[in-house]
Short mmCIF file of C-alpha atoms in Angstrom, two decimals:
data_model
loop_
_atom_site.label_atom_id
_atom_site.label_comp_id
_atom_site.label_asym_id
_atom_site.label_seq_id
_atom_site.Cartn_x
_atom_site.Cartn_y
_atom_site.Cartn_z
CA UNK A 1 -33.85 -22.48 -134.34
CA UNK A 2 -35.17 -23.47 -130.91
CA UNK A 3 -38.89 -22.73 -130.52
CA UNK A 4 -41.04 -22.80 -127.41
CA UNK A 5 -43.79 -24.70 -129.25
CA UNK A 6 -41.38 -27.59 -129.81
CA UNK A 7 -40.55 -27.97 -126.11
CA UNK A 8 -42.46 -29.98 -123.53
CA UNK A 9 -42.81 -27.29 -120.85
CA UNK A 10 -42.70 -29.91 -118.11
CA UNK A 11 -39.02 -30.23 -118.95
CA UNK A 12 -38.49 -26.72 -117.58
CA UNK A 13 -39.44 -28.07 -114.15
CA UNK A 14 -36.72 -30.68 -114.58
CA UNK A 15 -34.24 -28.00 -115.65
CA UNK A 16 -35.09 -25.86 -112.62
CA UNK A 17 -34.87 -28.78 -110.18
CA UNK A 18 -31.43 -29.87 -111.41
CA UNK A 19 -30.23 -26.27 -111.43
CA UNK A 20 -31.16 -25.82 -107.77
CA UNK A 21 -30.22 -29.28 -106.51
CA UNK A 22 -27.00 -29.81 -108.46
CA UNK A 23 -27.93 -33.49 -108.56
CA UNK A 24 -30.09 -35.54 -110.90
CA UNK A 25 -31.00 -37.92 -108.06
CA UNK A 26 -32.11 -35.17 -105.67
CA UNK A 27 -33.95 -33.35 -108.44
CA UNK A 28 -35.77 -36.56 -109.41
CA UNK A 29 -37.06 -36.96 -105.86
CA UNK A 30 -38.19 -33.33 -105.80
CA UNK A 31 -40.25 -33.51 -108.99
CA UNK A 32 -41.49 -37.05 -108.26
CA UNK A 33 -39.78 -38.92 -111.10
CA UNK A 34 -37.86 -42.15 -111.06
CA UNK A 35 -34.13 -41.91 -111.67
CA UNK A 36 -34.44 -43.37 -115.15
CA UNK A 37 -37.25 -41.00 -116.09
CA UNK A 38 -35.24 -38.03 -114.81
CA UNK A 39 -32.22 -39.08 -116.87
CA UNK A 40 -34.45 -39.43 -119.92
CA UNK A 41 -35.90 -35.94 -119.33
CA UNK A 42 -32.41 -34.46 -119.08
CA UNK A 43 -31.47 -36.20 -122.33
CA UNK A 44 -34.48 -34.63 -124.03
CA UNK A 45 -33.48 -31.18 -122.73
CA UNK A 46 -29.92 -31.65 -124.02
CA UNK A 47 -31.24 -32.74 -127.41
CA UNK A 48 -33.65 -29.83 -127.66
CA UNK A 49 -31.05 -27.17 -126.81
CA UNK A 50 -28.14 -29.01 -128.46
CA UNK A 51 -26.13 -28.39 -125.30
CA UNK A 52 -25.14 -30.57 -122.30
CA UNK A 53 -26.74 -27.98 -119.97
CA UNK A 54 -25.32 -29.69 -116.85
CA UNK A 55 -21.88 -31.26 -116.49
CA UNK A 56 -20.69 -33.36 -113.56
CA UNK A 57 -17.76 -31.73 -111.73
CA UNK A 58 -16.49 -32.82 -108.33
CA UNK A 59 -19.63 -34.76 -107.47
CA UNK A 60 -22.24 -32.18 -108.56
CA UNK A 61 -23.96 -31.16 -111.76
CA UNK A 62 -22.84 -27.67 -112.77
CA UNK A 63 -24.66 -25.59 -115.40
CA UNK A 64 -23.06 -24.79 -118.71
CA UNK A 65 -22.89 -21.15 -119.87
CA UNK A 66 -26.13 -21.69 -121.85
CA UNK A 67 -27.88 -23.12 -118.78
CA UNK A 68 -26.64 -20.20 -116.68
CA UNK A 69 -28.05 -17.72 -119.20
CA UNK A 70 -31.39 -19.52 -119.10
CA UNK A 71 -31.55 -19.85 -115.31
CA UNK A 72 -32.99 -16.51 -114.26
CA UNK A 73 -35.64 -16.22 -117.05
CA UNK A 74 -36.80 -19.82 -116.58
CA UNK A 75 -36.98 -19.56 -112.80
CA UNK A 76 -38.77 -16.21 -113.01
CA UNK A 77 -41.34 -17.61 -115.43
CA UNK A 78 -41.91 -20.68 -113.27
CA UNK A 79 -42.36 -18.55 -110.16
CA UNK A 80 -44.97 -16.46 -111.93
CA UNK A 81 -46.78 -19.58 -113.10
CA UNK A 82 -46.71 -21.05 -109.58
CA UNK A 83 -48.12 -17.83 -108.16
CA UNK A 84 -50.89 -17.76 -110.76
CA UNK A 85 -51.80 -21.45 -110.46
CA UNK A 86 -51.05 -22.35 -106.85
CA UNK A 87 -51.49 -19.07 -105.02
CA UNK A 88 -55.10 -18.10 -104.28
CA UNK A 89 -55.59 -14.32 -104.63
CA UNK A 90 -56.10 -12.49 -101.34
CA UNK A 91 -57.67 -9.16 -100.54
CA UNK A 92 -56.34 -7.34 -97.49
CA UNK A 93 -58.77 -4.49 -96.91
CA UNK A 94 -56.60 -2.64 -94.41
CA UNK A 95 -53.82 -2.30 -97.01
CA UNK A 96 -55.88 -1.96 -100.17
CA UNK A 97 -56.36 1.24 -102.17
CA UNK A 98 -58.86 -0.34 -104.55
CA UNK A 99 -61.73 1.76 -105.90
CA UNK A 100 -65.04 -0.10 -105.78
CA UNK A 101 -67.73 0.95 -108.25
CA UNK A 102 -71.23 0.40 -106.90
CA UNK A 103 -74.54 0.99 -108.64
CA UNK A 104 -76.83 2.77 -106.18
CA UNK A 105 -79.96 4.75 -106.76
CA UNK A 106 -80.35 8.19 -105.19
CA UNK A 107 -82.38 6.63 -102.39
CA UNK A 108 -79.94 3.78 -101.79
CA UNK A 109 -77.04 6.23 -101.69
CA UNK A 110 -78.80 8.33 -99.08
CA UNK A 111 -79.54 5.26 -96.96
CA UNK A 112 -76.29 3.32 -97.25
CA UNK A 113 -73.36 5.49 -98.21
CA UNK A 114 -72.55 7.43 -95.03
CA UNK A 115 -72.55 4.34 -92.82
CA UNK A 116 -70.55 2.37 -95.38
CA UNK A 117 -67.81 5.01 -95.55
CA UNK A 118 -67.68 5.32 -91.76
CA UNK A 119 -67.07 1.57 -91.65
CA UNK A 120 -64.37 1.80 -94.33
CA UNK A 121 -62.60 4.57 -92.41
CA UNK A 122 -61.93 2.06 -89.64
CA UNK A 123 -61.44 -1.18 -91.57
CA UNK A 124 -60.24 -0.11 -95.04
CA UNK A 125 -59.00 3.49 -94.77
CA UNK A 126 -57.52 3.69 -98.27
CA UNK A 127 -60.36 1.99 -100.13
CA UNK A 128 -62.29 4.30 -102.44
CA UNK A 129 -65.91 4.16 -103.59
CA UNK A 130 -67.52 5.44 -106.77
CA UNK A 131 -71.32 5.29 -107.05
CA UNK A 132 -73.28 5.28 -110.28
CA UNK A 133 -76.99 5.15 -111.12
CA UNK A 134 -78.01 3.19 -114.22
CA UNK A 135 -80.98 1.77 -116.02
CA UNK A 136 -81.43 -1.99 -115.35
CA UNK A 137 -80.11 -3.10 -118.76
CA UNK A 138 -76.99 -1.00 -118.35
CA UNK A 139 -76.53 -2.28 -114.80
CA UNK A 140 -76.70 -5.86 -116.01
CA UNK A 141 -74.10 -5.27 -118.73
CA UNK A 142 -71.81 -3.35 -116.37
CA UNK A 143 -71.87 -6.11 -113.75
CA UNK A 144 -71.14 -8.76 -116.35
CA UNK A 145 -68.32 -6.70 -117.87
CA UNK A 146 -66.72 -5.76 -114.56
CA UNK A 147 -67.39 -2.04 -115.02
CA UNK A 148 -69.20 -2.06 -111.67
CA UNK A 149 -68.60 -4.45 -108.79
CA UNK A 150 -71.99 -4.53 -107.10
CA UNK A 151 -75.54 -3.23 -107.48
CA UNK A 152 -77.49 -2.39 -104.34
CA UNK A 153 -81.21 -1.71 -104.12
CA UNK A 154 -84.22 -3.09 -105.98
CA UNK A 155 -83.52 -4.07 -109.57
CA UNK A 156 -84.91 -6.01 -112.49
CA UNK A 157 -84.41 -9.71 -113.11
CA UNK A 158 -80.94 -9.89 -114.66
CA UNK A 159 -81.20 -13.59 -115.53
CA UNK A 160 -79.52 -16.85 -114.45
CA UNK A 161 -75.95 -15.51 -114.57
CA UNK A 162 -76.48 -13.25 -111.56
CA UNK A 163 -76.72 -13.72 -107.81
CA UNK A 164 -78.53 -11.69 -105.19
CA UNK A 165 -78.67 -11.52 -101.42
CA UNK A 166 -81.52 -9.95 -99.49
CA UNK A 167 -80.88 -7.25 -96.90
CA UNK A 168 -84.39 -6.43 -95.78
CA UNK A 169 -87.99 -5.99 -96.89
CA UNK A 170 -89.02 -2.41 -97.54
CA UNK A 171 -92.50 -0.89 -97.22
CA UNK A 172 -93.68 2.63 -98.01
CA UNK A 173 -94.75 5.61 -95.94
CA UNK A 174 -96.47 8.93 -96.53
CA UNK A 175 -94.64 12.13 -95.63
CA UNK A 176 -96.45 15.38 -94.86
CA UNK A 177 -95.67 18.63 -93.12
CA UNK A 178 -96.36 19.01 -89.44
CA UNK A 179 -99.86 20.35 -89.00
CA UNK A 180 -101.08 19.07 -92.38
CA UNK A 181 -104.87 19.64 -92.33
CA UNK A 182 -105.67 16.14 -93.63
CA UNK A 183 -103.55 14.26 -91.07
CA UNK A 184 -104.35 13.24 -87.53
CA UNK A 185 -101.71 12.83 -84.87
CA UNK A 186 -101.20 9.18 -85.79
CA UNK A 187 -102.55 8.52 -89.29
CA UNK A 188 -103.11 9.79 -92.78
CA UNK A 189 -106.44 8.22 -93.73
CA UNK A 190 -107.14 6.55 -97.03
CA UNK A 191 -109.67 9.12 -98.25
CA UNK A 192 -107.38 11.95 -97.19
CA UNK A 193 -104.52 10.30 -99.10
CA UNK A 194 -106.67 9.79 -102.20
CA UNK A 195 -107.79 13.45 -102.10
CA UNK A 196 -104.33 14.91 -101.38
CA UNK A 197 -102.05 16.56 -103.92
CA UNK A 198 -98.99 14.39 -104.51
CA UNK A 199 -95.33 14.77 -105.36
CA UNK A 200 -94.25 12.15 -107.91
CA UNK A 201 -90.56 11.33 -107.66
CA UNK A 202 -89.38 9.61 -110.85
CA UNK A 203 -85.61 9.76 -111.37
CA UNK A 204 -84.17 9.03 -114.78
CA UNK A 205 -82.80 5.63 -113.81
CA UNK A 206 -84.80 2.72 -112.42
CA UNK A 207 -85.13 3.53 -108.75
CA UNK A 208 -88.71 4.57 -108.01
CA UNK A 209 -90.75 3.59 -111.05
CA UNK A 210 -92.13 0.43 -109.47
CA UNK A 211 -93.73 2.38 -106.61
CA UNK A 212 -95.28 4.99 -108.88
CA UNK A 213 -96.75 2.30 -111.14
CA UNK A 214 -98.16 0.44 -108.12
CA UNK A 215 -99.74 3.60 -106.75
CA UNK A 216 -101.31 4.46 -110.10
CA UNK A 217 -102.79 0.95 -110.34
CA UNK A 218 -104.22 1.18 -106.82
CA UNK A 219 -105.76 4.60 -107.49
CA UNK A 220 -107.28 3.20 -110.70
CA UNK A 221 -108.65 0.15 -108.87
CA UNK A 222 -110.39 2.51 -106.43
CA UNK A 223 -111.82 4.53 -109.31
CA UNK A 224 -109.67 7.55 -108.58
CA UNK A 225 -106.94 9.50 -110.34
CA UNK A 226 -103.99 10.83 -108.46
CA UNK A 227 -103.86 14.59 -108.08
CA UNK A 228 -100.21 15.33 -108.93
CA UNK A 229 -98.94 18.75 -107.98
CA UNK A 230 -95.26 18.20 -108.69
CA UNK A 231 -93.10 15.76 -110.64
CA UNK A 232 -89.39 15.68 -109.89
CA UNK A 233 -86.42 13.75 -111.22
CA UNK A 234 -84.18 14.45 -108.21
CA UNK A 235 -84.80 14.14 -104.49
CA UNK A 236 -82.79 17.25 -103.61
CA UNK A 237 -85.13 19.95 -102.29
CA UNK A 238 -88.22 17.73 -102.19
CA UNK A 239 -88.26 17.69 -98.38
CA UNK A 240 -88.37 21.48 -98.33
CA UNK A 241 -91.40 21.38 -100.61
CA UNK A 242 -93.17 18.88 -98.33
CA UNK A 243 -92.30 20.94 -95.25
CA UNK A 244 -93.69 24.16 -96.72
CA UNK A 245 -96.79 22.99 -98.65
CA UNK A 246 -99.69 20.57 -98.32
CA UNK A 247 -98.26 18.25 -100.97
CA UNK A 248 -97.52 14.70 -99.76
CA UNK A 249 -94.68 12.41 -100.76
CA UNK A 250 -94.65 8.59 -100.75
CA UNK A 251 -91.23 7.06 -100.17
CA UNK A 252 -89.59 3.89 -98.78
CA UNK A 253 -89.99 3.72 -95.01
CA UNK A 254 -86.28 3.91 -94.12
CA UNK A 255 -85.81 6.98 -96.27
CA UNK A 256 -88.91 8.51 -94.73
CA UNK A 257 -87.54 8.12 -91.22
CA UNK A 258 -84.25 9.74 -92.22
CA UNK A 259 -85.95 12.69 -93.88
CA UNK A 260 -88.38 13.13 -91.00
CA UNK A 261 -85.53 13.49 -88.51
CA UNK A 262 -83.69 16.05 -90.62
CA UNK A 263 -86.62 18.12 -91.87
CA UNK A 264 -89.14 17.73 -89.01
CA UNK A 265 -91.78 16.06 -91.18
CA UNK A 266 -94.57 13.70 -90.20
CA UNK A 267 -94.38 10.07 -91.36
CA UNK A 268 -97.47 7.86 -91.69
CA UNK A 269 -98.14 4.31 -92.82
CA UNK A 270 -99.26 4.19 -96.45
CA UNK A 271 -103.04 3.66 -96.36
CA UNK A 272 -103.10 1.76 -99.68
CA UNK A 273 -102.22 -1.86 -100.44
CA UNK A 274 -98.89 -1.50 -102.23
CA UNK A 275 -96.62 -4.58 -102.16
CA UNK A 276 -93.41 -4.44 -100.16
CA UNK A 277 -90.11 -4.90 -101.97
CA UNK A 278 -86.91 -6.78 -101.16
CA UNK A 279 -83.75 -4.69 -101.04
CA UNK A 280 -80.76 -6.75 -102.13
CA UNK A 281 -77.21 -6.72 -103.40
CA UNK A 282 -76.55 -8.17 -106.84
CA UNK A 283 -73.43 -9.46 -108.58
CA UNK A 284 -72.40 -11.49 -111.62
CA UNK A 285 -71.26 -15.11 -111.41
CA UNK A 286 -67.91 -14.13 -112.98
CA UNK A 287 -67.02 -12.37 -109.74
CA UNK A 288 -68.63 -14.74 -107.25
CA UNK A 289 -65.21 -16.01 -106.12
CA UNK A 290 -63.35 -12.69 -106.45
CA UNK A 291 -61.90 -12.03 -102.97
CA UNK A 292 -62.23 -8.23 -103.14
CA UNK A 293 -65.85 -8.28 -104.23
CA UNK A 294 -66.63 -11.07 -101.76
CA UNK A 295 -65.23 -8.81 -99.02
CA UNK A 296 -67.34 -5.88 -100.25
CA UNK A 297 -70.48 -8.03 -100.21
CA UNK A 298 -69.67 -9.12 -96.68
CA UNK A 299 -69.43 -5.51 -95.52
CA UNK A 300 -72.85 -4.67 -96.94
CA UNK A 301 -74.32 -7.80 -95.38
CA UNK A 302 -72.80 -7.02 -91.99
CA UNK A 303 -73.96 -3.40 -92.02
CA UNK A 304 -77.39 -3.60 -93.61
CA UNK A 305 -78.86 -7.07 -93.38
CA UNK A 306 -81.77 -6.97 -90.97
CA UNK A 307 -81.47 -10.52 -89.65
CA UNK A 308 -78.93 -11.81 -87.17
CA UNK A 309 -76.09 -13.82 -88.78
CA UNK A 310 -77.67 -17.16 -87.90
CA UNK A 311 -80.80 -16.17 -89.82
CA UNK A 312 -79.09 -14.83 -92.93
CA UNK A 313 -80.73 -16.22 -96.07
CA UNK A 314 -78.67 -18.17 -98.52
CA UNK A 315 -77.61 -16.60 -101.79
CA UNK A 316 -80.32 -16.84 -104.41
CA UNK A 317 -80.88 -15.96 -108.03
CA UNK A 318 -82.44 -12.54 -108.43
CA UNK A 319 -86.16 -12.35 -108.83
CA UNK A 320 -87.37 -8.75 -108.64
CA UNK A 321 -87.68 -5.61 -110.75
CA UNK A 322 -86.65 -1.99 -110.22
CA UNK A 323 -86.00 0.13 -107.04
#
């Protein structure tokens, strides 16, 4: 019985070349073998299949019935192998209907998603997006396993098998209702901020914990304890609370500007020394060369990176923890 394991698969290239050329000499030139080596390869094929495979008739090599029955399967298999080995995968956004899965926090979704989808409407009208919010450990595993394509925001150190690219540095602001008694027209002073009642926004996944921990440490350093009037796990409705009470909310500056425009709130610089954070996109090394994910990363960079293209930072290993 003829078995694939017993056959030198390079001989299939010889078979295909002779089949198409109808000549051992022409086929030898095509596959880069000397005439003697090509004749030896054909002899090995004949011995393996116990069949002449090609017979000379009127100046050309014609396939035997066995060779004819093998022709289509062999050529199809070789074409698939050539496509897999020689053809670099391409991603054509305008024709793609791929669904990208992106890990975004509530805040990141509010900041990025509308503009991203407007961009896709023009450049990739059939591309779909699914957003998820995960704890850092789950995000790391999902990126490595291909369950999500990209993580966007401020996340934990995923280790040496991940890449990141910075979009911008984010600071924090204080939001208060118009006419708040502790605010001036241009500032919310430090003592007023320390005395104010606060809204603590702590979603279930790792989006805002770093800020809250930093604020608590700063209050403690100043010998104070934060007066918390409300703790919420979702941002929906929080702006209405700020607009209708004297509670204050501390949020990333870009989110603060968006909310202030929509809900007519006042936005002030945070009067405490809380470190800024780097907002980045993150991906696993397995997908660094994937053309679809490379295209997705390029869209985020084009839309949201603060620097001009000439100033774009190089890709770096990730080095932060948790927005």
